[in-house]
Amino acid sequence: MTRKCICEICNCGRHHCPHMPTGFHDKTLQPCLLTEYNEKYPSYGDIKPRENYKPKPETLSKRGKMDGTSTFRTDYIPHEITQRPQPMQHDYRPKSGEVDHHTTYKVDFSPHKIKPAKSMRPPPPKPGKGGRIDTVPTYKDDYRLWDIPKRKPKAAEPYCPPTSRFGNPSTFQDDFGPKGYALRESFKPPDAPRVSDVPFDGLTNHKIAYIPHPLGDRYIKPPDEYKPSDIPFDSITTHRRDFRGLHGDPTKSFKPDPGKIGSDAPFDGNSEFRDRFQAWPITLPYVHKHPDYVQPEGPMDLNSTSHLDYVGHKVKPPTPFKPALTRRVHAPFQGSTTMKDDFKTWDIKKPEIIKRVEEMGIPDAKFDGLTTFKANYVPHPIKPTHSFKPSDTPLHSSIPFDAGTLYRTEYTPKRLEICPASYPTPPGYVYESTDARGHKFFHKMTQSEEKLAVPNEMHLPKEVAVAS
């Protein structure tokens, strides 16, 4: 009988088991059917969980009443929404006169009669005359082996050390020496930019030179009429022309004829096995018979050689190997060693810090706090930019607004489906058990359990899932 959890019975995705955290520390050896956490992550000793950094829920008293206003409510200003004007579409007016459908292609390229394509299939090979084929290729005749002498190994040259002394400086030290620091030259123009006093007119070359031209009517090309060809269609292909059906003899069957091989004489009962393999006399194997047990007469002597020959001796316990207690010496302990005498602590001074001499000295005068921007900047009055927003002229129409949509006309309400997991006990299931993780397992009702079930025990859930 298959068991199911609430997580598996739910079809709306809103019902699941509580998943108790103590389920991971369960000491039972039963495997979990819903997760593989215990198999992949076994427990390692008594490890305490981490401390929770969540702040404690403290009550905040002595606070004023919330007015319910927000920055969006205070700053937002409602504006009137106007409809955008729709572009006007001009009526189509066809041009007068007839259209000449002749093209340069029809004039220059005259139709020609096309012959069927030739077959690219190679001709069938002709049978040979039975002569011998020379199997020697051109590679063996033209490319032959040459006697190439082996190269002698190069004699090793003896190493001759240099006679001159190696110099300490390198090419990097010779070519790239220390250089002094120089201030970078400023590329800022000396004079401040000048602002024109003439007001900006907003005219561009496009606004001045552009001339709007009226658009003509759109030309629509009429479709060409279909003219069937006068040449009859031969419907002959290369396959039909070259590959013709030739009648051949059917293949012969290699299966032997199912004729009856035998005679009508009755079977006498003799066979090769009965003639050659005769019954030989077999003797029974020898079985050794054990004699019957006869109980000896008289009492049993329980004395052994060790019990009769052993003589007891008086043995003293062994003396301990612990050394005797030496008398204590009250003289002071001489703790000097060769290590202490030869290796003495030396007074080591801390090395001084190698500080580089600064090339630029610190000025003694007080910092005035002026920069080139503050000294050369000239404030200018700011002019507000011209708004290109259209005027708020409402565009109202006398035609009433048609609020009908395809959704309103074609929408059909869906049937409400109730999730079986929303009931205290899902319909058609019987509660079985709850494990340490908090999973509730149910199994489907049998025919005997469905007869005993009471229909009045089913209660409607508080929440209903809607399937769209």
mmCIF file with all atom_site columns, C-alpha atoms in Angstrom, residues 6-16 416-423 461 463-468:
data_model
loop_
_atom_site.group_PDB
_atom_site.id
_atom_site.type_symbol
_atom_site.label_atom_id
_atom_site.label_alt_id
_atom_site.label_comp_id
_atom_site.label_asym_id
_atom_site.label_entity_id
_atom_site.label_seq_id
_atom_site.pdbx_PDB_ins_code
_atom_site.Cartn_x
_atom_site.Cartn_y
_atom_site.Cartn_z
_atom_site.occupancy
_atom_site.B_iso_or_equiv
_atom_site.pdbx_formal_charge
_atom_site.auth_seq_id
_atom_site.auth_comp_id
_atom_site.auth_asym_id
_atom_site.auth_atom_id
_atom_site.pdbx_PDB_model_num
ATOM 1  C CA . ILE A 1 6   ? 0.443   16.245 2.443   1.00 0.00 ? 6   ILE A CA 1
ATOM 2  C CA . CYS A 1 7   ? 3.184   17.731 0.250   1.00 0.00 ? 7   CYS A CA 1
ATOM 3  C CA . GLU A 1 8   ? 2.411   15.109 -2.441  1.00 0.00 ? 8   GLU A CA 1
ATOM 4  C CA . ILE A 1 9   ? -1.410  15.262 -2.128  1.00 0.00 ? 9   ILE A CA 1
ATOM 5  C CA . CYS A 1 10  ? -1.533  19.083 -2.518  1.00 0.00 ? 10  CYS A CA 1
ATOM 6  C CA . ASN A 1 11  ? -2.147  20.280 -6.106  1.00 0.00 ? 11  ASN A CA 1
ATOM 7  C CA . CYS A 1 12  ? -2.206  24.054 -5.504  1.00 0.00 ? 12  CYS A CA 1
ATOM 8  C CA . GLY A 1 13  ? 1.281   24.422 -4.003  1.00 0.00 ? 13  GLY A CA 1
ATOM 9  C CA . ARG A 1 14  ? 0.112   26.176 -0.798  1.00 0.00 ? 14  ARG A CA 1
ATOM 10 C CA . HIS A 1 15  ? -0.018  23.255 1.633   1.00 0.00 ? 15  HIS A CA 1
ATOM 11 C CA . HIS A 1 16  ? 3.017   21.521 3.039   1.00 0.00 ? 16  HIS A CA 1
ATOM 12 C CA . LEU A 1 416 ? -13.515 26.377 -8.594  1.00 0.00 ? 416 LEU A CA 1
ATOM 13 C CA . GLU A 1 417 ? -11.406 23.372 -7.666  1.00 0.00 ? 417 GLU A CA 1
ATOM 14 C CA . ILE A 1 418 ? -10.810 22.660 -3.999  1.00 0.00 ? 418 ILE A CA 1
ATOM 15 C CA . CYS A 1 419 ? -7.379  21.326 -3.063  1.00 0.00 ? 419 CYS A CA 1
ATOM 16 C CA . PRO A 1 420 ? -7.712  17.967 -1.247  1.00 0.00 ? 420 PRO A CA 1
ATOM 17 C CA . ALA A 1 421 ? -4.917  18.962 1.160   1.00 0.00 ? 421 ALA A CA 1
ATOM 18 C CA . SER A 1 422 ? -7.016  21.866 2.530   1.00 0.00 ? 422 SER A CA 1
ATOM 19 C CA . TYR A 1 423 ? -9.277  19.441 4.425   1.00 0.00 ? 423 TYR A CA 1
ATOM 20 C CA . PRO A 1 461 ? -11.745 24.378 4.259   1.00 0.00 ? 461 PRO A CA 1
ATOM 21 C CA . GLU A 1 463 ? -9.135  28.626 1.892   1.00 0.00 ? 463 GLU A CA 1
ATOM 22 C CA . VAL A 1 464 ? -10.053 27.533 -1.616  1.00 0.00 ? 464 VAL A CA 1
ATOM 23 C CA . ALA A 1 465 ? -7.475  27.238 -4.437  1.00 0.00 ? 465 ALA A CA 1
ATOM 24 C CA . VAL A 1 466 ? -8.611  28.422 -7.872  1.00 0.00 ? 466 VAL A CA 1
ATOM 25 C CA . ALA A 1 467 ? -7.159  26.696 -10.960 1.00 0.00 ? 467 ALA A CA 1
ATOM 26 C CA . SER A 1 468 ? -6.952  29.144 -13.859 1.00 0.00 ? 468 SER A CA 1
#
